[in-house]
Coordinates of C-alpha atoms in Angstrom, one line a residue:
Chain A
M45 CA -0.1 0.0 -0.1
I46 CA 2.4 2.4 1.2
K47 CA 5.1 1.6 -1.4
D48 CA 2.8 2.5 -3.9
I49 CA 3.3 6.0 -3.5
T50 CA 5.9 7.4 -5.8
I51 CA 5.6 11.0 -5.6
G52 CA 8.6 13.0 -4.8
Q53 CA 10.8 9.5 -5.1
Y54 CA 14.3 10.5 -6.8
F55 CA 15.7 7.5 -9.4
P56 CA 19.7 8.5 -9.0
G57 CA 21.3 8.8 -12.5
N58 CA 23.8 10.7 -14.7
S59 CA 22.0 11.3 -17.6
F60 CA 21.1 14.4 -19.7
V61 CA 17.7 14.4 -18.0
H62 CA 19.1 14.4 -14.7
K63 CA 21.5 17.0 -15.5
L64 CA 19.5 19.7 -16.7
D65 CA 18.4 22.4 -15.2
P66 CA 15.2 22.2 -12.9
R67 CA 14.1 25.3 -14.3
A68 CA 13.9 23.9 -17.6
K69 CA 12.6 20.6 -16.9
L70 CA 9.6 22.4 -14.7
I71 CA 9.1 24.3 -17.9
I72 CA 9.1 21.6 -20.2
T73 CA 6.7 19.4 -18.1
V74 CA 4.4 22.1 -17.9
L75 CA 4.7 22.3 -21.5
F76 CA 4.0 18.7 -22.1
M77 CA 1.0 18.8 -19.7
V78 CA -0.9 21.6 -21.7
L79 CA 0.1 20.2 -25.2
I80 CA -1.1 16.6 -24.2
F81 CA -4.6 18.3 -23.9
M82 CA -4.1 20.2 -27.0
C83 CA -3.7 17.1 -29.2
K84 CA -7.2 16.9 -31.2
N85 CA -6.2 13.5 -33.6
F86 CA -4.1 10.2 -33.1
Y87 CA -1.6 11.8 -35.1
S88 CA -0.5 14.9 -32.7
L89 CA -1.3 12.2 -29.6
A90 CA 1.3 9.8 -30.9
F91 CA 3.7 12.5 -31.8
M92 CA 3.4 13.6 -28.0
L93 CA 3.9 10.2 -26.7
V94 CA 7.0 9.6 -29.1
L95 CA 8.8 12.7 -27.5
L96 CA 7.7 11.6 -24.0
A97 CA 9.0 8.0 -24.5
A98 CA 12.4 9.7 -26.1
A99 CA 12.5 11.6 -22.8
I100 CA 12.2 8.4 -20.6
A101 CA 15.1 6.5 -23.0
V102 CA 17.4 9.3 -22.6
S103 CA 16.9 9.4 -19.0
K104 CA 17.7 5.8 -18.7
V105 CA 15.0 5.4 -15.7
P106 CA 13.4 1.9 -16.0
F107 CA 10.3 1.4 -17.6
K108 CA 9.0 -0.6 -14.2
M109 CA 9.3 2.5 -12.3
F110 CA 6.5 4.4 -14.5
F111 CA 4.2 1.3 -14.2
K112 CA 4.5 1.5 -10.4
S113 CA 3.9 5.3 -10.5
L114 CA 0.6 4.4 -13.0
K115 CA -1.0 1.5 -10.3
P116 CA -2.9 4.2 -7.5
I117 CA -4.5 6.0 -10.4
V118 CA -5.8 2.9 -12.5
P119 CA -9.0 3.5 -10.6
I120 CA -9.3 7.1 -11.8
V121 CA -8.4 6.3 -15.2
I122 CA -11.0 3.5 -15.3
F123 CA -13.7 5.9 -14.2
T124 CA -13.3 8.7 -16.1
T125 CA -12.9 6.0 -19.4
I126 CA -16.3 4.9 -18.3
L127 CA -18.2 8.1 -17.9
N128 CA -16.8 9.5 -21.3
I129 CA -18.0 6.4 -23.1
F130 CA -21.2 6.9 -22.1
Y131 CA -21.8 10.5 -21.6
V132 CA -20.2 12.0 -24.9
T133 CA -22.3 12.0 -27.6
G134 CA -21.7 12.8 -31.4
G135 CA -20.3 11.1 -34.1
T136 CA -21.7 7.9 -35.4
V137 CA -23.8 5.5 -33.0
L138 CA -22.7 2.5 -32.5
F139 CA -25.2 1.2 -29.8
S140 CA -28.2 2.3 -28.4
W141 CA -30.5 0.6 -25.7
R142 CA -33.4 2.7 -24.0
F143 CA -31.2 5.3 -22.2
I144 CA -27.7 4.1 -23.1
T145 CA -26.0 5.1 -26.1
I146 CA -22.3 4.9 -27.4
S147 CA -20.9 6.7 -30.0
T148 CA -17.9 7.1 -31.8
K149 CA -16.7 10.3 -30.4
G150 CA -17.7 8.6 -27.0
I151 CA -15.2 6.1 -27.2
F152 CA -12.5 8.3 -28.9
T153 CA -13.1 11.0 -25.8
A154 CA -12.8 8.1 -23.4
L155 CA -9.6 6.8 -25.2
F156 CA -7.9 10.3 -25.2
M157 CA -8.8 10.9 -21.5
A158 CA -7.4 7.9 -20.6
V159 CA -3.9 8.2 -22.4
R160 CA -3.7 11.9 -21.3
I161 CA -4.1 11.2 -17.7
V162 CA -1.4 8.2 -18.1
A163 CA 1.0 10.6 -19.9
L164 CA 0.2 13.2 -17.4
I165 CA 1.5 10.5 -14.6
I166 CA 4.6 9.7 -16.3
S167 CA 6.0 12.9 -17.1
S168 CA 5.5 14.4 -13.9
S169 CA 6.8 11.1 -12.7
L170 CA 9.6 11.7 -15.0
L171 CA 10.5 15.0 -13.6
T172 CA 10.4 13.8 -9.8
Y173 CA 12.5 10.4 -10.9
T174 CA 15.2 13.1 -12.2
T175 CA 15.1 15.7 -10.1
T176 CA 16.0 15.6 -6.1
P177 CA 13.2 17.4 -4.1
T178 CA 15.7 20.3 -3.3
M179 CA 16.5 20.9 -6.8
L180 CA 13.1 20.7 -7.8
T181 CA 11.6 23.5 -5.0
D182 CA 14.5 25.5 -5.8
G183 CA 13.9 25.5 -9.4
L184 CA 10.3 26.4 -8.2
E185 CA 11.4 29.2 -6.2
R186 CA 13.4 30.9 -9.0
L187 CA 11.0 30.4 -11.6
L188 CA 8.0 32.2 -9.2
S189 CA 10.8 34.9 -7.7
P190 CA 9.2 37.7 -9.6
L191 CA 5.8 37.0 -7.6
N192 CA 7.8 38.3 -4.5
K193 CA 7.1 41.8 -6.0
L194 CA 3.6 41.0 -5.4
H195 CA 4.6 40.4 -1.8
I196 CA 3.9 36.8 -1.8
Q197 CA 6.8 34.9 -0.1
V198 CA 7.9 32.3 -2.7
H199 CA 10.8 31.5 -0.5
T200 CA 8.4 30.5 2.8
L201 CA 6.1 28.5 0.1
A202 CA 9.2 26.9 -1.4
M203 CA 10.8 25.8 2.1
I204 CA 7.4 24.3 3.1
M205 CA 7.3 22.4 -0.3
T206 CA 11.0 21.2 0.5
L207 CA 10.2 20.0 4.1
A208 CA 6.7 18.4 3.1
L209 CA 8.6 16.6 0.3
R210 CA 11.6 16.0 2.5
F211 CA 9.4 14.1 4.9
I212 CA 7.4 11.9 2.7
P213 CA 10.2 9.2 3.0
T214 CA 10.4 9.9 6.5
L215 CA 6.7 9.6 7.2
I216 CA 6.6 6.6 5.2
E217 CA 9.2 4.7 7.1
E218 CA 7.6 5.9 10.3
V219 CA 4.1 4.5 9.0
D220 CA 5.8 1.3 8.3
K221 CA 7.7 0.8 11.6
I222 CA 4.5 1.8 13.4
M223 CA 2.6 -0.6 11.3
N224 CA 5.0 -3.6 12.1
A225 CA 5.3 -2.6 15.9
Q226 CA 1.3 -2.9 15.8
K227 CA 1.2 -5.8 13.5
A228 CA 3.9 -7.6 16.2
R229 CA 1.3 -7.3 18.8
G230 CA -1.3 -8.7 16.5
A231 CA -3.0 -6.0 14.8
D232 CA -5.1 -7.1 12.1
L233 CA -5.1 -4.3 9.1
E234 CA -5.7 -6.3 6.2
S235 CA -9.5 -7.9 7.1
G236 CA -12.9 -6.9 7.9
N237 CA -15.3 -4.6 7.1
I238 CA -14.5 -0.3 6.1
L239 CA -15.4 0.4 9.7
Q240 CA -13.4 -2.3 11.4
R241 CA -10.4 -1.5 8.9
A242 CA -10.8 2.7 9.7
K243 CA -10.5 1.9 13.5
A244 CA -7.5 -0.4 13.0
L245 CA -6.1 2.4 11.6
V246 CA -6.3 4.4 15.5
P247 CA -3.1 2.5 16.7
I248 CA -1.2 3.8 13.7
L249 CA -2.8 7.2 13.6
V250 CA -2.2 8.4 16.8
P251 CA 1.7 7.3 17.1
L252 CA 2.4 9.0 13.9
F253 CA 0.7 12.2 15.0
V254 CA 2.3 12.2 17.8
S255 CA 6.0 11.8 16.2
S256 CA 5.1 14.2 13.4
I257 CA 4.1 17.0 16.1
R258 CA 7.5 16.3 18.0
R259 CA 9.6 16.2 14.9
A260 CA 8.3 19.5 13.5
Y261 CA 9.2 21.2 16.8
E262 CA 12.6 19.6 16.6
L263 CA 12.9 20.7 13.3
A264 CA 11.9 24.3 14.0
F265 CA 14.5 24.3 17.0
A266 CA 17.3 23.1 15.1
M267 CA 16.5 25.7 12.3
E268 CA 16.7 28.4 14.4
C269 CA 19.8 27.4 15.7
R270 CA 21.3 27.4 12.5
C271 CA 19.9 31.3 12.2
Y272 CA 17.4 30.4 9.7
S273 CA 15.2 33.3 9.2
G274 CA 13.5 33.2 5.9
G275 CA 15.2 34.0 2.6
E276 CA 16.5 37.5 2.8
G277 CA 19.7 37.6 2.0
R278 CA 20.3 33.8 1.6
T279 CA 23.1 32.2 -0.8
R280 CA 22.8 29.3 -2.8
M281 CA 25.7 26.3 -2.2
K282 CA 24.7 24.9 -5.9
K283 CA 24.2 27.7 -8.2
M284 CA 21.6 26.8 -11.3
K285 CA 22.9 27.0 -14.7
F286 CA 20.4 27.9 -17.5
G287 CA 22.8 27.2 -20.4
L288 CA 23.0 25.9 -24.1
N289 CA 21.3 22.7 -23.3
E290 CA 18.5 23.9 -21.3
S291 CA 17.8 26.9 -24.1
V292 CA 17.8 24.4 -27.1
T293 CA 15.5 21.9 -25.2
V294 CA 13.3 24.2 -23.6
L295 CA 13.2 26.0 -27.7
L296 CA 12.7 22.5 -29.0
S297 CA 9.3 22.1 -26.9
V298 CA 8.2 25.4 -28.2
V299 CA 8.7 24.1 -31.5
S300 CA 6.8 21.3 -30.5
I301 CA 3.6 23.3 -30.2
A302 CA 3.6 24.5 -33.4
A303 CA 4.3 21.2 -34.4
V304 CA 1.3 19.8 -32.7
V305 CA -1.0 22.8 -33.8
L306 CA 0.3 22.0 -37.4
I307 CA -0.9 18.4 -37.2
N308 CA -4.5 19.0 -35.4
N309 CA -5.1 21.4 -38.6
L310 CA -3.6 19.3 -41.3
F311 CA -5.3 15.8 -40.3
G312 CA -8.8 17.0 -39.1
K313 CA -9.8 17.1 -35.5
I314 CA -11.7 14.0 -34.2
I315 CA -12.4 15.1 -30.9
Chain B
M93 CA 19.7 -31.4 24.9
N94 CA 16.6 -28.9 24.8
E95 CA 14.1 -28.6 22.4
I96 CA 14.9 -26.2 19.5
V97 CA 12.1 -23.8 19.6
L98 CA 13.4 -21.6 16.6
K99 CA 15.5 -22.3 13.4
T100 CA 16.4 -20.6 10.3
E101 CA 17.7 -22.7 7.3
K102 CA 19.6 -20.8 4.5
L103 CA 17.8 -17.3 5.5
A104 CA 18.3 -14.8 2.7
Y105 CA 16.6 -11.3 2.5
V106 CA 17.2 -8.7 -0.5
Y107 CA 15.3 -4.9 -0.1
S108 CA 14.7 -3.2 -3.1
D109 CA 15.6 -6.0 -5.7
G110 CA 15.7 -4.9 -9.3
T111 CA 16.3 -1.2 -8.4
P112 CA 19.5 0.5 -8.0
F113 CA 18.7 0.7 -4.3
R114 CA 19.0 -3.4 -4.3
R115 CA 20.9 -4.5 -1.2
V116 CA 21.3 -8.1 0.5
A117 CA 20.2 -7.7 4.1
I118 CA 20.8 -10.8 5.5
D119 CA 22.4 -13.7 3.8
D120 CA 22.8 -17.8 4.5
V121 CA 21.7 -17.6 8.2
S122 CA 21.0 -20.9 9.4
I123 CA 20.8 -20.9 13.2
E124 CA 18.9 -22.8 16.1
I125 CA 17.8 -21.5 19.0
E126 CA 17.1 -24.0 22.1
K127 CA 14.1 -23.1 24.3
G128 CA 14.9 -21.3 27.7
E129 CA 18.0 -19.8 26.0
L130 CA 18.9 -16.1 26.2
V131 CA 20.3 -15.1 22.8
G132 CA 22.4 -11.7 22.5
I133 CA 22.5 -10.7 18.9
I134 CA 25.7 -8.2 18.5
G135 CA 26.6 -6.5 15.2
H136 CA 27.4 -3.2 13.3
T137 CA 24.7 -1.0 12.4
G138 CA 23.3 -2.3 9.1
S139 CA 24.8 -5.5 10.0
G140 CA 21.2 -7.2 9.6
K141 CA 20.4 -7.8 13.0
S142 CA 17.1 -5.9 12.8
T143 CA 15.8 -7.5 9.4
L144 CA 16.7 -10.9 11.1
I145 CA 14.7 -10.4 13.8
Q146 CA 11.7 -9.5 11.8
H147 CA 11.9 -12.9 9.9
F148 CA 11.2 -14.4 13.2
N149 CA 7.7 -13.3 13.6
G150 CA 6.8 -13.3 9.9
L151 CA 6.8 -9.6 9.6
L152 CA 8.8 -10.0 6.4
K153 CA 9.2 -12.8 4.6
Q154 CA 12.5 -13.9 3.3
T155 CA 13.7 -14.2 0.0
E156 CA 15.3 -17.6 0.3
G157 CA 15.4 -20.1 3.4
T158 CA 13.2 -21.2 5.9
V159 CA 12.0 -20.3 9.4
Y160 CA 10.4 -22.7 11.8
V161 CA 9.1 -21.8 15.0
K162 CA 8.5 -25.2 17.3
G163 CA 9.6 -27.3 14.0
K164 CA 6.7 -25.5 11.9
D165 CA 7.4 -23.7 8.8
I166 CA 5.9 -20.3 9.5
W167 CA 5.0 -19.6 6.1
A168 CA 3.7 -22.7 5.6
N169 CA 0.2 -21.6 5.9
K170 CA -0.2 -17.8 5.2
S171 CA -3.2 -17.3 7.5
D172 CA -1.7 -18.7 10.1
I173 CA 0.9 -15.8 10.6
R174 CA -1.0 -13.9 13.2
Q175 CA -0.9 -16.9 15.5
V176 CA 2.9 -16.9 14.9
R177 CA 3.2 -13.4 16.3
F178 CA 1.8 -14.3 19.5
T179 CA 4.1 -17.0 20.0
V180 CA 7.1 -15.0 18.9
G181 CA 6.7 -11.4 20.7
L182 CA 8.7 -8.9 18.7
C183 CA 9.6 -5.8 20.6
F184 CA 10.8 -3.0 18.3
Q185 CA 13.7 -0.5 19.0
Y186 CA 12.3 2.6 20.8
P187 CA 8.8 0.8 21.1
E188 CA 7.5 4.0 23.4
Y189 CA 6.6 5.4 19.7
Q190 CA 4.4 2.7 19.3
L191 CA 1.8 4.0 22.5
F192 CA -1.6 5.3 21.1
E193 CA -4.4 4.0 23.9
E194 CA -5.8 6.6 26.6
T195 CA -4.5 4.7 29.4
V196 CA -1.5 2.2 30.1
A197 CA -4.0 -0.3 30.8
K198 CA -6.0 -0.4 27.3
D199 CA -2.4 0.0 25.6
I200 CA -1.0 -3.0 27.2
A201 CA -4.0 -4.9 26.8
F202 CA -3.8 -4.5 23.0
G203 CA -2.0 -7.8 22.2
P204 CA -4.1 -9.8 24.4
V205 CA -7.2 -8.5 23.2
N206 CA -6.1 -8.9 19.6
M207 CA -5.6 -12.6 20.8
G208 CA -9.1 -12.8 21.3
L209 CA -8.8 -13.7 25.1
G210 CA -11.8 -12.8 27.5
K211 CA -11.7 -9.9 29.4
E212 CA -10.5 -11.6 32.9
E213 CA -7.7 -13.2 31.4
V214 CA -6.9 -10.1 29.4
D215 CA -6.9 -8.2 33.1
R216 CA -4.9 -10.8 34.6
R217 CA -2.3 -10.3 32.1
V218 CA -2.3 -6.9 31.9
R219 CA -1.6 -6.9 35.7
Q220 CA 1.2 -9.3 35.2
A221 CA 2.9 -7.5 32.6
I222 CA 3.1 -4.2 34.4
S223 CA 4.3 -6.1 37.4
F224 CA 7.0 -7.7 35.4
V225 CA 8.5 -4.5 34.4
G226 CA 8.3 -3.2 37.7
L227 CA 5.5 -0.7 37.7
D228 CA 2.6 -0.6 40.2
S229 CA -0.9 -0.9 39.3
S230 CA -1.6 2.7 39.9
Y231 CA 0.0 3.4 36.5
L232 CA -2.6 1.2 34.7
D233 CA -4.9 4.3 34.9
K234 CA -2.6 6.9 33.7
S235 CA -2.3 8.2 29.9
P236 CA 0.8 6.7 28.3
F237 CA 1.7 10.2 27.3
D238 CA 2.4 11.6 30.6
L239 CA 5.3 9.2 31.6
S240 CA 8.6 9.6 31.4
G241 CA 10.9 8.5 28.9
G242 CA 11.9 5.0 30.6
E243 CA 8.4 4.5 31.7
K244 CA 7.0 4.8 28.8
R245 CA 9.6 2.4 27.4
R246 CA 8.7 0.0 30.1
V247 CA 4.9 0.1 29.5
A248 CA 5.7 -0.6 25.9
I249 CA 7.8 -4.1 26.5
A250 CA 4.8 -5.0 29.1
G251 CA 2.6 -5.0 25.9
V252 CA 4.4 -7.6 24.2
M253 CA 5.1 -9.1 27.2
A254 CA 1.4 -9.4 27.9
M255 CA 0.8 -11.6 24.8
E256 CA 2.9 -14.2 27.1
P257 CA 5.0 -14.9 24.3
E258 CA 7.3 -18.4 23.7
I259 CA 9.9 -16.6 22.4
L260 CA 10.4 -12.6 23.4
V261 CA 12.4 -10.9 20.7
L262 CA 13.6 -7.4 21.7
D263 CA 15.4 -5.1 19.4
E264 CA 18.0 -2.7 21.4
P265 CA 15.7 -2.5 24.3
C266 CA 18.1 0.0 26.2
A267 CA 18.5 2.4 23.3
G268 CA 18.8 5.8 24.5
L269 CA 18.3 5.1 28.4
D270 CA 20.8 6.1 31.2
P271 CA 22.9 3.9 32.6
K272 CA 20.2 3.2 35.3
G273 CA 17.4 2.9 33.2
R274 CA 19.5 0.5 31.0
D275 CA 20.3 -1.7 34.1
T276 CA 16.6 -1.8 35.5
I277 CA 15.6 -3.0 31.9
L278 CA 18.3 -5.6 31.7
E279 CA 17.2 -6.7 35.0
L280 CA 13.6 -6.9 34.4
I281 CA 14.3 -9.1 31.3
K282 CA 16.5 -11.4 33.0
Q283 CA 13.8 -12.0 35.7
Y284 CA 11.1 -12.4 33.5
R285 CA 13.0 -15.0 31.5
E286 CA 13.4 -16.7 35.1
K287 CA 10.0 -16.2 36.4
T288 CA 8.2 -17.3 32.7
G289 CA 10.8 -20.0 31.5
S290 CA 10.6 -18.5 28.1
T291 CA 13.2 -17.8 25.7
V292 CA 14.5 -14.3 24.7
I293 CA 16.6 -12.8 21.8
I294 CA 17.7 -9.5 22.7
I295 CA 19.9 -7.4 20.1
S296 CA 22.2 -5.1 21.9
H297 CA 25.2 -2.6 20.9
S298 CA 26.6 -2.9 24.5
M299 CA 29.3 -6.1 24.2
E300 CA 29.1 -6.0 28.4
D301 CA 25.3 -6.5 28.8
V302 CA 25.6 -9.4 26.5
A303 CA 28.5 -10.8 28.0
K304 CA 26.4 -10.3 31.6
L305 CA 22.9 -11.6 30.5
A306 CA 23.4 -13.9 27.4
T307 CA 23.5 -17.3 27.9
K308 CA 24.4 -17.7 23.7
V309 CA 25.8 -15.1 21.4
L310 CA 25.3 -14.2 18.1
V311 CA 27.3 -11.9 16.1
M312 CA 26.4 -10.7 12.6
N313 CA 28.6 -9.2 10.2
K314 CA 27.3 -7.5 6.7
G315 CA 24.4 -9.7 6.6
R316 CA 25.7 -13.2 7.6
V317 CA 26.4 -14.9 10.8
V318 CA 30.0 -14.9 11.8
A319 CA 30.4 -16.3 15.1
Y320 CA 27.4 -18.4 17.2
G321 CA 28.1 -20.0 20.6
N322 CA 28.5 -19.3 23.8
V323 CA 29.9 -16.2 25.7
D324 CA 33.4 -17.4 26.4
E325 CA 33.8 -19.4 22.7
V326 CA 32.6 -15.9 21.1
Y327 CA 34.6 -13.6 23.0
S328 CA 37.7 -15.5 22.6
R329 CA 37.7 -14.4 19.2
H330 CA 38.5 -10.9 20.4
N331 CA 40.6 -9.8 17.3
E332 CA 38.1 -10.8 15.1
L333 CA 35.6 -8.9 16.6
V334 CA 37.6 -5.9 16.8
E335 CA 38.1 -5.9 13.1
M336 CA 34.7 -6.1 12.3
G337 CA 33.9 -2.8 14.7
L338 CA 32.7 -4.5 17.7
N339 CA 34.3 -3.4 20.8
I340 CA 35.0 -6.4 23.3
P341 CA 34.3 -4.8 26.8
Q342 CA 37.0 -2.6 28.6
I343 CA 38.0 -5.0 31.4
T344 CA 38.0 -7.9 28.6
S345 CA 40.7 -5.7 26.3
L346 CA 42.6 -5.1 29.6
F347 CA 43.1 -8.7 30.5
V348 CA 43.7 -9.9 26.6
R349 CA 46.6 -7.1 26.9
L350 CA 48.1 -8.6 30.5
K351 CA 48.1 -11.7 28.9
E352 CA 49.8 -10.4 25.7
K353 CA 52.1 -8.7 27.6
G354 CA 53.1 -12.3 29.7
Y355 CA 51.0 -12.5 32.5
N356 CA 49.1 -15.8 33.3
V357 CA 45.9 -14.5 33.4
R358 CA 42.3 -15.5 32.3
T359 CA 40.9 -13.4 29.8
N360 CA 37.4 -14.8 29.7
I361 CA 36.7 -11.4 32.1
Y362 CA 33.3 -9.7 31.3
S363 CA 32.7 -7.6 34.5
V364 CA 34.8 -5.4 37.1
E365 CA 34.1 -7.3 40.2
E366 CA 35.7 -10.3 38.2
G367 CA 38.6 -8.7 36.9
R368 CA 39.4 -7.5 40.2
K369 CA 39.3 -11.3 41.7
E370 CA 41.5 -12.4 39.2
L371 CA 44.0 -9.4 39.6
L372 CA 43.9 -9.9 43.4
S373 CA 44.5 -13.5 43.0
I374 CA 47.8 -12.8 40.8
L375 CA 49.1 -9.8 43.4
K376 CA 48.8 -12.3 46.4
G377 CA 51.0 -14.5 44.4
G378 CA 48.6 -17.1 43.9
R379 CA 50.1 -17.7 40.6
E380 CA 53.5 -17.3 38.9
N381 CA 54.3 -15.4 35.6
D382 CA 55.4 -17.6 32.9

């Protein structure tokens, strides 16, 4: 159950994708997500998927890891697919019985939606697999720094995110430990109806909250002891570099916007 | 020879198989533990001690090999695994972080209630367990979160003892306690074993504690068992132990060095008191130098 959570997990490597500046990766990922929803026919969708596959190949992250990250969203994909098949109408009607109608457009929309969600998850997994959480939030902080002018404390937000991401593995480990300790005392977490299962979580959640609060206090103390006082005047150990590689990849993704628009118009839209 | 209550055969466990994080935690562990024994497991951090004991009650399923509890393969029937956890009581490191109930009594009762015991039996076991850990029954109605660190630890250990396991496994029961708290816990564990006659397995960093308590010592290094035998046997291989980064008790190392200097002394000395006697007998001229 817990091992399925792969958000914020880093997969060490030394590939081109790993070395790319996090700001560039963030921009590309957002662009990709927008583009995947701009695809209106199979050709443009295939084009985007090829790009994604190429990025994965370059990153050298095993494909197995992406299947793992897809596992938790399988129900969502199935749910939206079914919903789209029955609710979207248009195109040729393939099947009709009382109030149920299935049309070609419904099937295409369902298919596109499923592929889009999967691509969405895979692309964001690629980002987190190839970027350490610290790099990611640092990049985000730099990208959003113009917001400082609007008196939004970007640094504080980025720090909160860094800490949250940083503590995901710790919490997972903690939950694992507590679960094992309670299982060793015969706790039954796997059987029973929903109510019984919810009740079985109490022996895990109470110690988890207690230790999380304790940990938060300790962390705040430790940070204050090292004179942390927010973002003002802070320098970085690792300078980010937006060099040639970054410029070229971002440029290429901008070019692919044009490509998708072109393909959409060239071959006709089907949804 | 006594009945063998716990046995492992060529046990191996691999973490995160198939990812860059792959790590062999334990490998080729074959041991036998007899009834009533007190086994001390020592080893460096990351030597696989904690991974090993989690196989004893089926919290981890081995990648290879078999675990036998009282002669039965614990994974022979998957649905019986909960029963194994009542036979082999496992108490983790820093067990005080598992406390969750409103009162000490309810928390200790968690195990016995899970066993499906009747109210009276649960009550008897709770009272007995709290006395095993040296606290009086006035503690039963307190909140476990109001206790001191040492008391919390003892309540948590009582929670495992209340299941009356035939084999009690403790992972570093003294970690993070002051010397007095440490001595108390070790004394309580010793008494528990004497009173109930159950088998006890303790993981410890302290070679002194293991020497004082254990009837047998198991040394792990890099996931493998490097020595398993009684205290004298294992500690006589002090050179190997030091090489593995384990410190033999200071007093023992003093006598080892005396021996190296040519004095005719025993080296199986694990406490200052024993050492004093040995030194006095030499100083009085009871034995001549070689």
